[in-house]
Short mmCIF file of C-alpha atoms and ligand atoms in Angstrom, two decimals:
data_model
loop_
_atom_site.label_atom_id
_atom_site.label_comp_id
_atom_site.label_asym_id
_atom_site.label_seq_id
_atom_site.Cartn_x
_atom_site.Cartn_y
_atom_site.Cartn_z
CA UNK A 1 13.87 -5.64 24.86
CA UNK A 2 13.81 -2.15 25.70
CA UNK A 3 16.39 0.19 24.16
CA UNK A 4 16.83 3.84 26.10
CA UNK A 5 17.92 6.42 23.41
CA UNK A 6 18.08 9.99 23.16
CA UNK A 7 15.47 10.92 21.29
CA UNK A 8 14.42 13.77 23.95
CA UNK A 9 16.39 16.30 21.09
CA UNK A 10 15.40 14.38 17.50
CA UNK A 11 17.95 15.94 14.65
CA UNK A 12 16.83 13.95 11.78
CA UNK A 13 17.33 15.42 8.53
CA UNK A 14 15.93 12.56 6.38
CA UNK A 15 13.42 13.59 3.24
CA UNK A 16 10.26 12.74 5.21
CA UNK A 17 7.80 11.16 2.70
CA UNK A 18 4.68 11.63 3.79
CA UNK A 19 2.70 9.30 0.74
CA UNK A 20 4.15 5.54 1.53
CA UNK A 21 1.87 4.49 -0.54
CA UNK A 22 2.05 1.43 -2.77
CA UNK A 23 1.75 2.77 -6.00
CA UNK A 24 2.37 7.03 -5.47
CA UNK A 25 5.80 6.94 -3.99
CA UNK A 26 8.80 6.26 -6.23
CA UNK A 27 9.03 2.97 -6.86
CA UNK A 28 12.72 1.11 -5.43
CA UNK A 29 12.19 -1.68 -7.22
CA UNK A 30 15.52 -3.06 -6.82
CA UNK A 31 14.97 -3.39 -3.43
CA UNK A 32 11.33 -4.70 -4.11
CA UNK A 33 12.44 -7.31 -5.91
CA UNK A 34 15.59 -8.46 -4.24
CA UNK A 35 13.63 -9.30 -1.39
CA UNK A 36 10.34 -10.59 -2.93
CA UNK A 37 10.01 -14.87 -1.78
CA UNK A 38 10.92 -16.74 -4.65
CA UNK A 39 9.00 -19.67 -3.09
CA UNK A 40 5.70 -20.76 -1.47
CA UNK A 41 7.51 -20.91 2.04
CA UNK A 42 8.81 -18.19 2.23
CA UNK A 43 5.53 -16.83 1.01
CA UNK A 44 3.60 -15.42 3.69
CA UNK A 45 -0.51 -15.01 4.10
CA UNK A 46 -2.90 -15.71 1.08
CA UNK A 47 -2.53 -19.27 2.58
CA UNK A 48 -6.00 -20.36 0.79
CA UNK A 49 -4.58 -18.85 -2.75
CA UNK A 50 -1.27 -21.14 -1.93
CA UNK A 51 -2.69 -24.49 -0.94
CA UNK A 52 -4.98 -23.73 -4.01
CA UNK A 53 -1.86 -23.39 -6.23
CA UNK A 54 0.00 -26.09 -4.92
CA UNK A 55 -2.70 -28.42 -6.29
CA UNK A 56 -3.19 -26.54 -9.82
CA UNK A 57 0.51 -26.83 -10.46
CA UNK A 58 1.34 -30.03 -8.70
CA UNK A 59 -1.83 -31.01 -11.46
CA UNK A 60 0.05 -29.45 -14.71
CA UNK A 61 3.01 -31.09 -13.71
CA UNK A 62 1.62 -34.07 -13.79
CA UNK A 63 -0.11 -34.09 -16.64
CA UNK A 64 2.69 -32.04 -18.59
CA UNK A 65 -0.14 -29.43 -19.40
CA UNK A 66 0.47 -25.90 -19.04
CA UNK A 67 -1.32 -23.91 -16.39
CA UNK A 68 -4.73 -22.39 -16.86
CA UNK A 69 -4.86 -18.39 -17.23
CA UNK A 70 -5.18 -16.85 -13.77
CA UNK A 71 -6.64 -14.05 -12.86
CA UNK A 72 -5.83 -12.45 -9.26
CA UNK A 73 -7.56 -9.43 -8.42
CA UNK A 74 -7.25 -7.57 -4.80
CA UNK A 75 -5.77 -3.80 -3.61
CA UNK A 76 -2.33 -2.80 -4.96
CA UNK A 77 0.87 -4.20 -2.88
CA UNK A 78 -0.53 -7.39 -1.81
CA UNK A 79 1.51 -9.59 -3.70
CA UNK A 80 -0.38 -10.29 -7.58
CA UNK A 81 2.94 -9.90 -9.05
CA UNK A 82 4.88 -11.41 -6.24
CA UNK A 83 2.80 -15.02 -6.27
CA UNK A 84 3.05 -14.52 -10.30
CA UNK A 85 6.91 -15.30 -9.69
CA UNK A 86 6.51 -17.92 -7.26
CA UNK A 87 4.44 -19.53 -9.24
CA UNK A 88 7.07 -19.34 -12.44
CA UNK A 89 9.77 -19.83 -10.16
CA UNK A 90 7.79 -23.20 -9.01
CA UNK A 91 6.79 -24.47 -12.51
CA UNK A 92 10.71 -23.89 -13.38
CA UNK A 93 9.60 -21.12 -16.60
CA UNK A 94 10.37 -17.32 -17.42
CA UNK A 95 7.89 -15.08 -16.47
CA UNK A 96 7.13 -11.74 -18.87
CA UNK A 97 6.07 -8.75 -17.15
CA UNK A 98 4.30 -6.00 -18.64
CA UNK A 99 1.11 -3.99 -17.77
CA UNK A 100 -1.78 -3.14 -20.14
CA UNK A 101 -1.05 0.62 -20.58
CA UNK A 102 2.30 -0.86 -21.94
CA UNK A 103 0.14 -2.25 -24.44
CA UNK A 104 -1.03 0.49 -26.08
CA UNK A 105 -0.58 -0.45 -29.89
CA UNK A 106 -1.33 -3.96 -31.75
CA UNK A 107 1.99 -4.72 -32.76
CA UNK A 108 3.34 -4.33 -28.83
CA UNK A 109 1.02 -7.31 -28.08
CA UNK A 110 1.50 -9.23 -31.04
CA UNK A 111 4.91 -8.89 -30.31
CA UNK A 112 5.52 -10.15 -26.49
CA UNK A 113 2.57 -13.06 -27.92
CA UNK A 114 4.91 -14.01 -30.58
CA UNK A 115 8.32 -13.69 -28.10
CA UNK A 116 7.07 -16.09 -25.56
CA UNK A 117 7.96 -19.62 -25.28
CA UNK A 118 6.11 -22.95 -24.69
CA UNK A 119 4.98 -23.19 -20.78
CA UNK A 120 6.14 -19.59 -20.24
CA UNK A 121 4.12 -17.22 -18.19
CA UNK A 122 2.83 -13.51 -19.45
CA UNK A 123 1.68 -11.54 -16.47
CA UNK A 124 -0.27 -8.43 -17.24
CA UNK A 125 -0.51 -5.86 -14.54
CA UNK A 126 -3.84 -3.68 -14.53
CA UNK A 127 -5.32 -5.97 -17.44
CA UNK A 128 -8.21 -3.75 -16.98
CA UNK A 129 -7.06 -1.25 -18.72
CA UNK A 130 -6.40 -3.43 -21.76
CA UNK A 131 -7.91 -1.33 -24.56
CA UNK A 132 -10.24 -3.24 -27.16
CA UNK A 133 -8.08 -4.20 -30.13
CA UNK A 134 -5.13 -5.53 -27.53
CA UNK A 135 -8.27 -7.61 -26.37
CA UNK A 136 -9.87 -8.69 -29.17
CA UNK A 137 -6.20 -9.65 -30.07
CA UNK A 138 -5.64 -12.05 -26.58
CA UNK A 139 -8.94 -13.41 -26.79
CA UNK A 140 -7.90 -16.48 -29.66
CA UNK A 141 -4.42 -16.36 -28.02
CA UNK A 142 -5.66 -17.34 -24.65
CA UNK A 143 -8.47 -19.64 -25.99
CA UNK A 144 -6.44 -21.39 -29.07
CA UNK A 145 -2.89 -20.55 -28.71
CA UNK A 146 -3.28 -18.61 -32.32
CA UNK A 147 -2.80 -15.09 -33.20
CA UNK A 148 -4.95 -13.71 -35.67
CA UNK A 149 -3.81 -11.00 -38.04
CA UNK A 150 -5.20 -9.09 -40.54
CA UNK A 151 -3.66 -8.28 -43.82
CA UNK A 152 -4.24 -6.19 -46.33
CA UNK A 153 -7.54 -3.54 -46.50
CA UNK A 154 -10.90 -4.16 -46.40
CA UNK A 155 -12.02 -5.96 -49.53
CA UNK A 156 -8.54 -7.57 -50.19
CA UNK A 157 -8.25 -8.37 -46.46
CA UNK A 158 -6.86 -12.01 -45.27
CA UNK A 159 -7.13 -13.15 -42.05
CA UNK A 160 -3.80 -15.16 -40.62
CA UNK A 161 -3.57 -17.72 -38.12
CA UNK A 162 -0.23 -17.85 -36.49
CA UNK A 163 0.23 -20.44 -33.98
CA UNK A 164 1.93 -19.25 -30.39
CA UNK A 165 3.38 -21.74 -28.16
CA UNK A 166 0.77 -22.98 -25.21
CA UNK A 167 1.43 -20.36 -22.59
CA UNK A 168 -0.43 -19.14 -19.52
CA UNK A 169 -1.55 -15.64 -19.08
CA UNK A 170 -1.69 -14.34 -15.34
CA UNK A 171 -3.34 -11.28 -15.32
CA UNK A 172 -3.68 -8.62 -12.22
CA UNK A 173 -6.46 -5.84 -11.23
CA UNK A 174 -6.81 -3.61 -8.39
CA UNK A 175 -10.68 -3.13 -10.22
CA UNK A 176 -12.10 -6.73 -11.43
CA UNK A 177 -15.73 -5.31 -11.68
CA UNK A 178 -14.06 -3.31 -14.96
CA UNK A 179 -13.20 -6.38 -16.95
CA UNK A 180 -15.04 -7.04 -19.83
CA UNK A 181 -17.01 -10.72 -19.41
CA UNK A 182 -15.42 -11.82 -22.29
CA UNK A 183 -12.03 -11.42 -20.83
CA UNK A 184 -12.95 -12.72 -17.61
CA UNK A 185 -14.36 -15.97 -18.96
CA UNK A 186 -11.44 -16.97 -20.33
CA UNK A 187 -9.28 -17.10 -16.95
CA UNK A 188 -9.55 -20.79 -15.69
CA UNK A 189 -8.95 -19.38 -11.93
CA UNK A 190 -10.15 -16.11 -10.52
CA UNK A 191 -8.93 -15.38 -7.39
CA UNK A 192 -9.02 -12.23 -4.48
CA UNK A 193 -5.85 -11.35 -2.79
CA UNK A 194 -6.62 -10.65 1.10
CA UNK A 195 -5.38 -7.73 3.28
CA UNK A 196 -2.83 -9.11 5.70
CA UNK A 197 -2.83 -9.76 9.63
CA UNK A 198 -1.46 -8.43 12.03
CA UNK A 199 0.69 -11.54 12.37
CA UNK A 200 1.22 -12.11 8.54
CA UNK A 201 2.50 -8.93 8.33
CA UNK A 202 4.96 -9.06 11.49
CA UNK A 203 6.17 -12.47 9.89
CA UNK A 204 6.72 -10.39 6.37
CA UNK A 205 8.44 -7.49 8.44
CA UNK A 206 10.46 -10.09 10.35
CA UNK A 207 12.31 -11.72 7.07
CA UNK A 208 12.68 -8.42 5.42
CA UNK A 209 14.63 -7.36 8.63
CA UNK A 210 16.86 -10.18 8.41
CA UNK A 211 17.34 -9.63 4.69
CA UNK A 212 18.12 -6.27 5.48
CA UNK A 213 20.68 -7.61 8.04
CA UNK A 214 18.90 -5.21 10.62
CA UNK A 215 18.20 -6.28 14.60
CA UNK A 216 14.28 -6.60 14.96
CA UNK A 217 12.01 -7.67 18.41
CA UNK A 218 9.20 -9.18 18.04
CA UNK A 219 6.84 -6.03 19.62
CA UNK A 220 8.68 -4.34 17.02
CA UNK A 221 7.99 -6.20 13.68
CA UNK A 222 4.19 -5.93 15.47
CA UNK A 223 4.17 -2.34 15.84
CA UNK A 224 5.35 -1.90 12.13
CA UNK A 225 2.78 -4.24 11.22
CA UNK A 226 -0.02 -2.28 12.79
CA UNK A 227 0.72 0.48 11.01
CA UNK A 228 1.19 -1.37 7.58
CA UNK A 229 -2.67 -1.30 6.75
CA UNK A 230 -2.20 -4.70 5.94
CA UNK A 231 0.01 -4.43 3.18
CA UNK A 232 2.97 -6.22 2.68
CA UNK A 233 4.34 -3.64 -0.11
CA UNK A 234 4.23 -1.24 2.38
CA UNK A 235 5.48 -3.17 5.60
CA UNK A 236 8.62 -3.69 3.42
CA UNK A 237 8.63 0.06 2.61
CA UNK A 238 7.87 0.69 6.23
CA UNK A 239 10.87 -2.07 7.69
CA UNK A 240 13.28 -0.12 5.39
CA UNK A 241 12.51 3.60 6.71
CA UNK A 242 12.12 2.45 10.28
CA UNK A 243 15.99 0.56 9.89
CA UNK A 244 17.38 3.69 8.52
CA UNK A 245 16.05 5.10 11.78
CA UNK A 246 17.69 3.00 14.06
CA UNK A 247 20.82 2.55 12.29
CA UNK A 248 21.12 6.50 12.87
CA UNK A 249 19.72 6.74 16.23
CA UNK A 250 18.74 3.22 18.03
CA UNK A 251 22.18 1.21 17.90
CA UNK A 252 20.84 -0.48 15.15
CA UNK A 253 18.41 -1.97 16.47
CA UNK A 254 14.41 -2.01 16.00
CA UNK A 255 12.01 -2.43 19.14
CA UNK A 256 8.81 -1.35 19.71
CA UNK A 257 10.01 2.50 20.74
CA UNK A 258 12.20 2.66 17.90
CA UNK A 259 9.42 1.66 15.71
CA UNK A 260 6.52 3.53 16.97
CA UNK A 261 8.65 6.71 17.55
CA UNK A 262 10.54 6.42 13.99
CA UNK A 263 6.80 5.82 12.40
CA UNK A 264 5.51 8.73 14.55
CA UNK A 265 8.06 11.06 12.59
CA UNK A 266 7.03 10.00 9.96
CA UNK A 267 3.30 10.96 10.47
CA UNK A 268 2.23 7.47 9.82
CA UNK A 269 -0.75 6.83 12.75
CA UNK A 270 -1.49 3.87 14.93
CA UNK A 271 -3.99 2.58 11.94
CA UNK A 272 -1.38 3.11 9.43
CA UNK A 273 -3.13 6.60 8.16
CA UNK A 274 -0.86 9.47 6.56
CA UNK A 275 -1.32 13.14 6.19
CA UNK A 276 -3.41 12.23 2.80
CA UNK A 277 -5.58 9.62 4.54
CA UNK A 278 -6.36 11.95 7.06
CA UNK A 279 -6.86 14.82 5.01
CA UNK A 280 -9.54 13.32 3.40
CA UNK A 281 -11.37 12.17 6.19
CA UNK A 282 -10.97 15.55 7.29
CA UNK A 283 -12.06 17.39 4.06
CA UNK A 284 -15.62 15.08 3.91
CA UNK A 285 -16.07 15.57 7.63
CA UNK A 286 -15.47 19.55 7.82
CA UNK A 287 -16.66 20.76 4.20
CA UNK A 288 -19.12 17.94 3.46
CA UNK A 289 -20.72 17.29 7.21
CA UNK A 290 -19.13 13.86 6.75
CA UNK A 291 -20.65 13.03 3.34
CA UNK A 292 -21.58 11.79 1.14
CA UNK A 293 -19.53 13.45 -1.64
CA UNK A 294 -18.48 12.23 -4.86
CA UNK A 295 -15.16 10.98 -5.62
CA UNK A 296 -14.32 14.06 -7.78
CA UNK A 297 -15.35 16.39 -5.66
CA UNK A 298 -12.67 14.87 -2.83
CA UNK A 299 -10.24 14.20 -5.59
CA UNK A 300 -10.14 18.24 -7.08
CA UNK A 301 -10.25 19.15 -3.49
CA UNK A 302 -7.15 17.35 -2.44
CA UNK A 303 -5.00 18.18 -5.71
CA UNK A 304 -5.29 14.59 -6.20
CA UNK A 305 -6.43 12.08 -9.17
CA UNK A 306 -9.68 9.94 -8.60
CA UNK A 307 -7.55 6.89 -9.72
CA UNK A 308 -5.12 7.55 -6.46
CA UNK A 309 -8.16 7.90 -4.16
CA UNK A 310 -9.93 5.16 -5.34
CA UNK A 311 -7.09 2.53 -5.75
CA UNK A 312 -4.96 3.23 -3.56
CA UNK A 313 -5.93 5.54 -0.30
CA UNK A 314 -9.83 4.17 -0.42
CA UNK A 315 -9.78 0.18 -0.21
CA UNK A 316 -7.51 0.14 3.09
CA UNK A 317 -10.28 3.54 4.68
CA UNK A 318 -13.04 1.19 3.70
CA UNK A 319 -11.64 -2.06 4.74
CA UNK A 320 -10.87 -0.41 8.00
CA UNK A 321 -14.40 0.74 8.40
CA UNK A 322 -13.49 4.74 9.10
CA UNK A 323 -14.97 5.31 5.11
CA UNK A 324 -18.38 4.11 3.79
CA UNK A 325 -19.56 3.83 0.02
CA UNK A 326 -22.86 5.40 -0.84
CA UNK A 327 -24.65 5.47 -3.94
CA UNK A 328 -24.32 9.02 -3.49
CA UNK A 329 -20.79 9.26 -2.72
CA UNK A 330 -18.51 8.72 -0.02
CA UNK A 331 -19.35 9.03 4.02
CA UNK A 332 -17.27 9.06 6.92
CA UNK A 333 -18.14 6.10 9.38
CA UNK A 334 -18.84 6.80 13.21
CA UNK A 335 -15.02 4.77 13.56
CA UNK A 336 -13.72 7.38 11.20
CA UNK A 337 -15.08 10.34 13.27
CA UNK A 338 -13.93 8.37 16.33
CA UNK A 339 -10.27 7.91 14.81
CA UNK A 340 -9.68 11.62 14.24
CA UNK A 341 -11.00 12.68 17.36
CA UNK A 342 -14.32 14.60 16.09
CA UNK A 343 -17.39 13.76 17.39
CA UNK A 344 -19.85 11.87 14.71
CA UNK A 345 -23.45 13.78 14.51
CA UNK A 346 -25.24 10.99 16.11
CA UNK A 347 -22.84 11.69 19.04
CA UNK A 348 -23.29 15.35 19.42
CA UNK A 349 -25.65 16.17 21.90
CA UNK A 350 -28.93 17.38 20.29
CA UNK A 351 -29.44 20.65 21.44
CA UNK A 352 -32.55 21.60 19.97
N1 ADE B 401 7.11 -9.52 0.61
C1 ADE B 401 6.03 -9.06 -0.03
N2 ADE B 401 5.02 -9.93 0.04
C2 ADE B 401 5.47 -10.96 0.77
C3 ADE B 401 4.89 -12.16 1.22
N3 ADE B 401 3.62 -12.46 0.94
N4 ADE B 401 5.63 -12.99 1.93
C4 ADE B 401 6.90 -12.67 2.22
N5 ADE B 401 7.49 -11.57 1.83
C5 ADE B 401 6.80 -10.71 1.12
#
């Protein structure tokens, strides 16, 4: 359906924000979670992961066994904590969120261990960054349901067992490769959350339209997808800023002008890039003759931390084929040159 607006003379006064990123921009995580699928239908994409867990807890229903400890690993925003709450939500249990730099002392692990209840499910968020005592601490907890604690100093010492009710840990990375094996070996599943498709993600942008109670065309829940880097977390984040957009300018209503023109304005590009994505594409290409360079290096140069490059503006740049990974740092790919306009070196025209 087309929709002719005015948009000749654009007045908008909205904060832009040029970082929708999942994990840099402020988090609305009342929104986020009112409109997270409580449910494997409404669950769109990782349709291996589901039909896996449909079995596994079909299984522990069954046999009135809790689940096995799960460990999901993948890029931030698609969905580790999300299918963590389907999955409680499906077994009929409360589900304990926390993340591992929450866990920072003993006593804050001992102390969600000894608060859960029997079939209840603990997800830790970036369980890689578990330090070594919370670990050493989980390891008997996951293995035997028991919590050992020391009492006393060295000579005097006594070593407790406290039983915990049978739970099931479900733990979440962005980086699996920095798990310790020990850890690792004690998840009964391991699993790798997917980027989305185009068409996953136009079915994700199409219920959180109707949540939102906002007017959406099918061309235009695609051209939000495109531009989504196939993320869910940010298609939703995406939806939301596009139906402010309309409901100012567009009658309310979101086609595919509305949503290319409202995600132009916001400086998001046809592959989903923003200003930071680009700027470091830019930065290797024009101070580093398009790599490689270190991580660092990019990271001072852009004011920004290696963590943020690495988690969250790399894995889409590299899964999109515009970045490449060197053992001597990062490279721009002949796509990436291609993308920004610049020609690569093996397209310039050898002059001498
Ligand atoms: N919102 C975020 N992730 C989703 C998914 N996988 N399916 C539906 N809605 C979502």
């Amino acid at each position: 359906m087309a929709i002719i607006s005015d948009n000749g003379d654009t007045k908008f006064t909205t904060k832009r924000n040029p970082m929708v990123k999942p994990e840099t921009i402020e988090y609305d995580n009342t929104f986020e979670n009112s409109i997270r699928p409580k449910d494997f239908d409404s669950y769109i994409g990782q349709s291996a992961l589901k039909e896996t867990l449909k079995i596994t807890l079909e299984a522990a229903k069954l046999r009135e066994k809790p689940l096995d400890h799960m460990l999901f690993y993948g890029p931030p925003g698609l969905g580790k904590t999300t299918i963590a709450g389907v999955i409680a939500a499906q077994m009929g249990v409360e589900i304990k969120i926390t993340s591992a730099p929450a866990l920072e002392r003993p006593r804050d692990i001992i102390g969600i261990l000894m608060s859960l209840k029997g079939g209840e499910i603990l997800f830790i968020d970036e369980i890689h960054r578990l330090n070594k005592v919370a670990e050493e601490i989980l390891y008997p907890a996951m293995e035997d349901f028991t919590l050992d604690m020391t009492t006393g100093k060295s000579q005097t010492a006594k070593t407790l067992r406290v039983p915990l009710p049978k739970f099931t840990l479900i733990g979440a990375t962005t980086k699996a490769g920095e798990l310790s094996s020990p850890l690792r070996d004690r998840f009964g599943m391991i699993h790798r959350l997917e980027f989305y498709t185009i068409e996953e993600l136009s079915q994700v942008v199409e219920r959180t339209a109707k949540i939102l109670e906002i007017n959406i065309t099918r061309e235009g829940a695609i051209a939000i997808a495109r531009r989504s880097r196939g993320t869910p977390r940010i298609a939703n984040r995406l939806v939301k800023r596009v139906a402010d957009f309309a409901i100012v300018k567009y009658e309310g209503i979101i086609d595919e002008f509305v949503a290319n023109e409202s995600l132009d304005i916001l400086k998001i590009d046809e592959f989903g890039l923003e200003p930071t994505d680009r700027a470091l594409l830019n930065l290797i290409i024009e101070k580093y003759d398009g790599g490689p360079v270190g991580v660092e290096t990019i990271a001072a140069a852009l004011s920004e931390d290696v963590r943020t490059i690495e988690d969250v503006c790399e894995p889409y740049l590299l899964q999109a084929g515009l970045l490449q990974r060197t053992p001597r740092g990062r490279k721009v790919s002949p796509e990436g040159y291609r993308h920004l306009g610049i020609k690569s070196p093996s397209e310039q025209t050898r002059l001498f």
